[in-house]
């Protein structure tokens, strides 16, 4: 399950983590043009998109990951909401979504104006018509967002934009530098069934981890023809599942709680496996002998998107929020607190840790070109194969079988 945990201490590094929700899909999950949202704006345009905005409605109801909407109540020093409220008159109310599946359900209720959707939820929301197209011309700070985060499959459909990027990160390979020698540069260290580290390999506990197997196969078995690790036909999917079933024999434990991975590496129970930069930072701060790298095959990763409900009662306030969270200071505060790269390059001038953007490779597009952002698997392969790819419900079923 993907769950965001409240950080217990800053200590110069982020200690908040994210875990992708294992949630099923059905025919409704297929990507389709979102139904234009009634009341989405003070004016209407193509695809129900706003053409102009009016005054704020006085409040804003959000569904968000923990750590994405902080008003100082968690930590008086952590607040990028109060200034927004004073400036716009929009009182922010936030409901925390513990998983992507929960967020999708909450958004279907029509009670919320917007959501910070991850890639495994965004396409479902678009396809079901639960979110409306977004006119980025009405969001001044959008122009500064990294080009590498715009017009991506998880936030744009048929050239129509459905949200504003929040931040991004990569799933890295972490290893114990004292135990794993020579130092690996490939994911092969976690897939080799004859590995000398058998029983001390760790892997991410989620159906979306099937994409990691597909990514490795894409690099090592080109004859499978994998081009997109989230668009797998029967042959490709079967190969990925078979690889994961073989890997099961060398796995010590799967993890979804970041504290468990920290503990496992600190005690030496795990010596190699998937991680996030924020986890590596925590371990390094504690002098653990670890290193985290982006392997030569690349990696999977995430980019969350702020999306506007098609039933928003406070659409003007939501547009104002999307512009605010994309602004340099707010984006810097939110992504540094959470532990990820900001979506606005200007945010790098406002982080408390002046090395934050370097640590998270914020401005390194060549780095993120190697990252396949989490995207909801759907039946439509996105090419001339048609609707023969495995959707997320089949990923969930397979993951259950893999783990036994």
mmCIF file of C-alpha atoms in Angstrom, residues 32-38 40-41 43-51 126 129 131-135 157-162 308 310 319:
data_model
loop_
_atom_site.group_PDB
_atom_site.id
_atom_site.type_symbol
_atom_site.label_atom_id
_atom_site.label_comp_id
_atom_site.label_asym_id
_atom_site.label_seq_id
_atom_site.Cartn_x
_atom_site.Cartn_y
_atom_site.Cartn_z
ATOM 1 C CA UNK A 32 -10.555 8.051 -21.700
ATOM 2 C CA UNK A 33 -11.184 11.688 -22.286
ATOM 3 C CA UNK A 34 -12.405 13.109 -18.974
ATOM 4 C CA UNK A 35 -15.973 14.352 -18.956
ATOM 5 C CA UNK A 36 -15.953 18.172 -18.880
ATOM 6 C CA UNK A 37 -16.655 19.277 -15.325
ATOM 7 C CA UNK A 38 -19.701 21.326 -14.530
ATOM 8 C CA UNK A 40 -15.156 23.941 -13.139
ATOM 9 C CA UNK A 41 -14.623 27.641 -13.698
ATOM 10 C CA UNK A 43 -16.145 30.539 -17.762
ATOM 11 C CA UNK A 44 -16.177 27.506 -20.023
ATOM 12 C CA UNK A 45 -14.124 26.590 -23.027
ATOM 13 C CA UNK A 46 -12.958 23.609 -25.030
ATOM 14 C CA UNK A 47 -13.260 20.391 -23.040
ATOM 15 C CA UNK A 48 -14.954 22.309 -20.220
ATOM 16 C CA UNK A 49 -11.718 24.133 -19.504
ATOM 17 C CA UNK A 50 -11.598 27.494 -17.721
ATOM 18 C CA UNK A 51 -11.120 30.620 -19.800
ATOM 19 C CA UNK A 126 -9.176 11.283 -15.753
ATOM 20 C CA UNK A 129 -14.311 12.056 -15.462
ATOM 21 C CA UNK A 131 -11.116 15.568 -12.675
ATOM 22 C CA UNK A 132 -11.398 18.431 -15.150
ATOM 23 C CA UNK A 133 -8.965 19.725 -17.776
ATOM 24 C CA UNK A 134 -6.752 22.516 -16.482
ATOM 25 C CA UNK A 135 -6.062 25.737 -18.377
ATOM 26 C CA UNK A 157 -4.333 12.820 -22.304
ATOM 27 C CA UNK A 158 -4.698 13.512 -26.024
ATOM 28 C CA UNK A 159 -2.863 16.787 -25.595
ATOM 29 C CA UNK A 160 -5.208 17.969 -22.823
ATOM 30 C CA UNK A 161 -3.537 18.860 -19.526
ATOM 31 C CA UNK A 162 -5.131 17.669 -16.297
ATOM 32 C CA UNK A 308 -8.993 19.887 -10.209
ATOM 33 C CA UNK A 310 -14.794 18.102 -12.210
ATOM 34 C CA UNK A 319 -6.702 27.343 -9.450
#
